[in-house]
Coordinates of N, CA and C in Angstrom, one line a residue:
M1182 N 1.1 -1.2 -0.3 CA 0.0 -0.1 0.2 C 0.7 1.1 -0.1
K1183 N 2.0 1.5 0.7 CA 2.7 2.0 0.9 C 3.4 2.6 -0.7
T1184 N 4.0 1.6 -1.3 CA 4.4 1.5 -2.7 C 3.5 2.4 -3.7
L1185 N 2.3 2.0 -3.8 CA 1.2 2.7 -4.4 C 0.6 3.8 -4.0
C1186 N 0.5 4.1 -2.9 CA 0.7 5.5 -2.3 C 1.9 6.6 -2.8
S1187 N 3.0 5.8 -2.9 CA 4.2 6.4 -3.5 C 3.8 6.9 -4.8
L1188 N 4.0 6.2 -5.8 CA 3.7 6.2 -7.2 C 2.7 7.2 -7.1
A1189 N 1.4 7.6 -6.9 CA 0.9 8.1 -6.9 C 1.3 9.6 -6.5
I1190 N 1.6 10.0 -6.0 CA 2.2 11.1 -5.7 C 3.4 11.4 -6.8
L1191 N 4.2 10.2 -6.9 CA 4.8 11.1 -8.2 C 4.4 10.8 -9.4
L1192 N 3.3 10.1 -9.6 CA 2.6 10.4 -11.2 C 2.3 11.8 -10.9
V1193 N 1.4 12.3 -9.8 CA 0.9 13.7 -9.6 C 2.0 14.8 -10.1
V1194 N 3.1 14.7 -9.2 CA 4.3 15.6 -9.3 C 5.0 15.7 -10.7
S1195 N 5.1 14.6 -11.3 CA 5.6 14.5 -12.8 C 4.6 15.3 -13.9
C1196 N 3.3 14.9 -13.5 CA 2.2 15.6 -14.4 C 2.5 17.2 -14.0
Y1197 N 2.5 17.4 -13.2 CA 2.9 18.9 -12.6 C 3.9 19.8 -13.1
S1198 N 4.6 19.2 -13.3 CA 6.1 19.0 -13.7 C 6.4 19.6 -15.3
N1199 N 6.0 18.6 -15.7 CA 5.8 18.9 -17.4 C 4.8 19.9 -17.8
A1200 N 3.5 19.6 -17.1 CA 2.6 21.1 -17.5 C 3.4 22.2 -17.4
Q1201 N 4.2 22.2 -16.4 CA 5.4 23.6 -16.2 C 6.2 23.9 -17.4
Q1202 N 6.7 23.4 -18.0 CA 7.7 23.7 -19.0 C 7.2 23.9 -19.6
P1203 N 8.3 25.1 -20.0 CA 7.9 26.2 -21.6 C 7.9 25.5 -22.6
L1204 N 6.8 26.2 -23.6 CA 7.1 25.1 -24.5 C 8.6 25.8 -25.8
N1205 N 8.6 24.8 -26.1 CA 9.6 24.4 -27.2 C 9.9 25.9 -28.4
K1206 N 11.0 26.6 -28.2 CA 10.8 27.8 -29.0 C 10.8 27.4 -30.4
T1207 N 12.2 26.2 -30.6 CA 11.9 26.0 -32.2 C 10.5 25.3 -32.8
S1208 N 9.7 25.0 -32.2 CA 8.2 24.5 -32.6 C 7.4 25.9 -32.7
V1209 N 7.6 26.9 -31.8 CA 6.4 28.0 -31.5 C 7.5 28.7 -32.6
S1210 N 8.6 28.5 -32.8 CA 8.8 30.0 -34.2 C 8.5 29.3 -35.7
R1211 N 8.8 27.4 -35.6 CA 8.2 27.3 -37.2 C 7.0 27.4 -37.1
D1212 N 6.2 27.4 -36.3 CA 4.5 27.5 -36.2 C 4.0 29.0 -36.9
S1213 N 5.1 29.9 -36.3 CA 4.3 31.2 -36.3 C 4.8 31.3 -37.7
K1214 N 6.3 30.9 -38.6 CA 6.7 31.5 -39.7 C 5.5 30.6 -40.4
R1215 N 5.1 29.5 -40.5 CA 4.3 29.0 -41.3 C 2.9 30.1 -41.1
S1216 N 2.6 30.2 -40.2 CA 1.2 31.3 -40.4 C 1.9 32.4 -40.9
D1217 N 2.1 33.5 -41.0 CA 2.6 34.5 -41.4 C 2.8 34.4 -42.7
S1218 N 3.6 33.4 -43.7 CA 4.0 33.2 -45.1 C 2.9 32.7 -45.9
P1219 N 2.4 33.5 -46.9 CA 1.2 33.0 -47.4 C 2.1 32.0 -48.5
E1220 N 3.2 31.7 -48.3 CA 3.4 30.4 -49.5 C 3.2 29.2 -49.0
T1221 N 2.8 28.9 -47.3 CA 2.7 27.7 -47.3 C 1.4 27.3 -46.9
T1222 N 0.3 27.9 -47.6 CA -1.3 28.0 -47.3 C -1.4 26.8 -48.5
F1223 N -2.3 26.0 -48.5 CA -2.4 25.4 -49.8 C -3.0 25.7 -50.5
E1224 N -3.7 26.5 -50.6 CA -4.4 26.8 -52.1 C -2.8 27.7 -52.5
T1225 N -1.7 28.1 -52.3 CA -1.1 28.7 -52.8 C -0.6 27.5 -53.2
Y1226 N -0.1 26.5 -52.4 CA 0.7 25.3 -53.4 C 0.3 24.3 -54.2
C1227 N -1.3 24.9 -54.3 CA -2.0 24.0 -55.5 C -1.7 25.1 -56.6
L1228 N -1.5 26.5 -56.5 CA -1.6 27.2 -57.5 C -0.4 27.1 -58.2
K1229 N 0.6 26.4 -57.2 CA 2.1 26.6 -57.9 C 2.6 24.9 -58.6
N1230 N 1.7 23.9 -57.6 CA 2.2 22.5 -57.9 C 1.2 22.0 -58.9
A1231 N 0.0 21.8 -59.1 CA -0.7 21.3 -59.6 C -0.6 21.2 -60.5
L1232 N -0.4 21.9 -61.6 CA -0.2 21.6 -63.0 C 1.4 21.5 -63.5
S1233 N 1.3 20.2 -64.5 CA 2.9 19.5 -65.0 C 2.3 20.0 -66.3
V1234 N 3.2 20.1 -67.4 CA 3.3 19.9 -69.1 C 4.0 18.7 -69.1
I1235 N 4.1 17.9 -70.5 CA 4.2 16.7 -70.3 C 4.0 16.7 -71.9
E1236 N 5.7 16.9 -72.5 CA 5.6 16.3 -73.9 C 5.7 15.2 -74.6
V1237 N 4.9 15.1 -75.2 CA 4.3 13.7 -75.6 C 5.1 13.5 -77.5
V1238 N 5.7 12.7 -77.8 CA 6.0 11.9 -79.0 C 5.0 11.3 -79.6
E1239 N 5.2 12.1 -81.0 CA 3.5 11.5 -81.4 C 3.4 10.0 -81.5
G1240 N 2.4 9.3 -81.6 CA 1.7 8.2 -81.2 C 1.6 7.4 -79.7
K1241 N 2.1 8.6 -78.9 CA 2.1 8.1 -77.8 C 1.3 9.0 -76.8
S1242 N 0.8 9.6 -77.3 CA -0.2 10.2 -76.7 C -1.8 9.0 -76.3
S1243 N -1.6 8.2 -76.7 CA -3.3 6.8 -76.4 C -3.0 6.6 -75.1
Q1244 N -1.4 6.9 -74.8 CA -1.7 6.2 -72.6 C -2.2 7.2 -71.9
Y1245 N -2.2 8.4 -72.6 CA -3.1 9.3 -71.5 C -4.7 9.0 -72.1
V1246 N -5.6 9.3 -70.9 CA -7.3 9.2 -70.8 C -6.9 10.7 -70.8
L1247 N -7.3 11.6 -71.9 CA -7.6 12.7 -71.5 C -9.1 13.0 -71.2
S1248 N -8.8 14.7 -70.7 CA -10.0 15.0 -70.0 C -10.5 15.8 -70.7
G1249 N -9.8 17.0 -71.8 CA -10.7 17.4 -73.0 C -9.3 18.3 -73.7
E1250 N -9.6 19.7 -74.1 CA -8.4 20.6 -74.4 C -8.6 21.5 -74.2
V1251 N -7.5 22.4 -73.8 CA -7.3 23.3 -73.0 C -6.0 24.7 -74.7
K1252 N -7.4 26.0 -74.4 CA -6.1 26.9 -75.1 C -4.5 26.9 -74.2
P1253 N -3.5 27.0 -75.2 CA -2.9 27.6 -74.5 C -2.5 28.9 -74.1
S1254 N -1.3 29.1 -72.8 CA -1.7 30.2 -71.6 C -0.6 31.1 -72.5
S1255 N -1.0 32.5 -72.1 CA 0.0 33.7 -72.6 C 1.4 33.6 -71.3
T1256 N 0.8 33.4 -70.2 CA 2.0 33.4 -69.3 C 3.0 32.2 -69.1
K1257 N 4.2 32.1 -68.6 CA 4.9 30.7 -68.4 C 4.3 30.3 -67.1
A1258 N 3.9 31.0 -66.3 CA 3.4 30.4 -64.8 C 2.0 29.9 -64.7
A1259 N 1.1 29.4 -65.3 CA -0.3 29.8 -65.0 C -0.8 28.4 -64.3
S1260 N -1.4 28.6 -63.8 CA -2.2 28.1 -63.1 C -3.4 27.1 -63.6
Y1261 N -3.8 26.5 -62.6 CA -5.2 25.7 -63.1 C -6.3 26.6 -63.3
V1262 N -5.9 27.7 -62.4 CA -7.1 28.8 -62.6 C -7.6 29.7 -64.0
D1263 N -5.8 29.8 -64.0 CA -5.5 30.3 -65.6 C -6.5 29.7 -66.8
Y1264 N -6.0 28.2 -66.6 CA -7.0 27.1 -67.8 C -8.5 26.9 -67.2
D1265 N -9.0 27.7 -66.2 CA -10.1 27.3 -66.1 C -10.5 25.7 -65.6
I1266 N -9.1 24.8 -64.9 CA -9.3 23.6 -64.6 C -10.2 23.2 -63.0
Q1267 N -11.1 22.4 -62.9 CA -11.7 22.2 -61.8 C -11.2 20.9 -61.3
L1268 N -9.8 21.3 -60.1 CA -9.5 20.0 -59.4 C -9.8 18.9 -59.2
K1269 N -9.3 17.7 -58.9 CA -10.8 16.4 -58.6 C -10.2 15.9 -57.5
E1270 N -10.7 15.4 -56.8 CA -10.3 14.6 -55.5 C -9.3 13.5 -55.7
E1271 N -9.7 12.7 -56.4 CA -9.1 11.1 -56.7 C -8.7 10.8 -58.0
E1272 N -8.7 11.9 -58.8 CA -8.5 11.8 -60.7 C -7.5 12.8 -61.1
T1273 N -6.4 12.2 -61.4 CA -5.3 13.1 -62.3 C -6.0 13.4 -63.6
Q1274 N -5.5 14.7 -63.8 CA -6.6 14.6 -65.3 C -5.5 15.2 -66.4
Y1275 N -5.9 15.2 -67.7 CA -4.9 15.1 -68.8 C -5.7 16.1 -69.6
F1276 N -5.4 17.0 -69.9 CA -5.9 17.7 -70.9 C -4.5 17.9 -72.3
Q1277 N -5.1 18.1 -73.4 CA -4.1 18.6 -74.5 C -4.0 19.8 -74.9
I1278 N -3.1 20.9 -75.1 CA -2.9 22.0 -75.5 C -3.0 22.3 -76.7
S1279 N -4.1 22.8 -77.1 CA -4.7 22.5 -78.8 C -3.6 23.3 -79.6
G1280 N -3.3 22.6 -80.8 CA -2.3 23.2 -81.3 C -0.7 22.6 -81.5
T1281 N -0.7 21.7 -80.2 CA 0.5 21.1 -79.8 C 0.7 20.0 -79.4
N1282 N 1.6 19.1 -79.4 CA 1.8 18.1 -78.9 C 2.5 17.9 -77.4
T1283 N 1.5 18.7 -76.8 CA 1.6 19.1 -75.2 C 0.1 18.3 -74.2
I1284 N 1.0 17.8 -73.4 CA -0.3 17.5 -72.3 C 0.0 18.0 -71.2
L1285 N -1.4 19.0 -70.5 CA -1.4 19.9 -69.4 C -1.6 18.5 -68.2
K1286 N -0.6 18.6 -67.5 CA -1.3 17.4 -66.4 C -1.9 18.0 -64.8
A1287 N -2.9 17.4 -64.5 CA -3.5 18.7 -63.4 C -3.9 17.3 -62.3
E1288 N -2.8 17.2 -61.3 CA -2.9 16.4 -60.1 C -4.0 16.1 -59.3
S1289 N -4.5 15.1 -58.5 CA -5.7 15.1 -57.8 C -5.6 15.9 -56.2
L1290 N -6.8 16.4 -55.6 CA -6.1 17.0 -54.8 C -5.5 16.1 -53.6
Y1291 N -6.2 14.8 -53.6 CA -5.5 14.0 -53.0 C -4.3 13.7 -53.0
R1292 N -3.5 13.8 -53.8 CA -1.9 13.6 -54.2 C -1.1 14.7 -53.6
L1293 N -1.8 16.1 -54.0 CA -1.6 17.5 -53.4 C -1.6 17.5 -52.2
R1294 N -2.9 16.9 -51.2 CA -2.3 17.3 -50.4 C -1.5 16.5 -49.1
I1295 N -1.4 15.3 -49.9 CA 0.1 14.5 -49.4 C 1.5 15.1 -49.7
S1296 N 1.3 15.8 -50.5 CA 2.9 16.5 -51.1 C 3.4 17.8 -50.6
Y1297 N 1.5 18.6 -50.1 CA 1.4 19.4 -49.5 C 2.2 19.1 -47.7
A1298 N 1.7 18.1 -47.1 CA 1.9 17.6 -46.0 C 3.4 17.0 -45.6
L1299 N 4.2 16.5 -46.7 CA 5.7 16.3 -46.7 C 6.2 17.5 -46.9
T1300 N 5.6 18.9 -47.5 CA 6.7 19.6 -47.7 C 6.6 20.1 -46.1
L1301 N 5.4 20.5 -45.4 CA 5.6 21.0 -44.3 C 6.9 20.3 -42.9
Q1302 N 6.6 19.0 -43.4 CA 7.0 18.5 -42.2 C 8.9 18.7 -42.5
K1303 N 9.5 19.0 -44.2 CA 10.7 19.3 -43.9 C 10.7 20.7 -43.6
L1304 N 10.2 21.6 -43.3 CA 9.9 23.0 -42.7 C 10.7 22.9 -41.6

């Protein structure tokens, strides 16, 4: 019984001492850095990373199931908003850029969330 009481007191004291420890400064500064920077939002990440361009050799385009056709963008860093593409949850979409042998790949939201979470862990 004496041992049980001493273990209970030790548990209470250790819980109290852990509650009184200050926050880890590096994690606090990292969290504030994430919230202050507009680059770390998921929406901004999607605007920058949702699209990729695939150069296709003639005859090889049949390996992609095309979701439609888009007009070439005037800006080099165009996003899915510029092409008026709606990202889908679990489907990677492929669009033929009209007048070229190029396919525009729009990643699924599922894959974007995973890669976004991985980039946050690297910070």
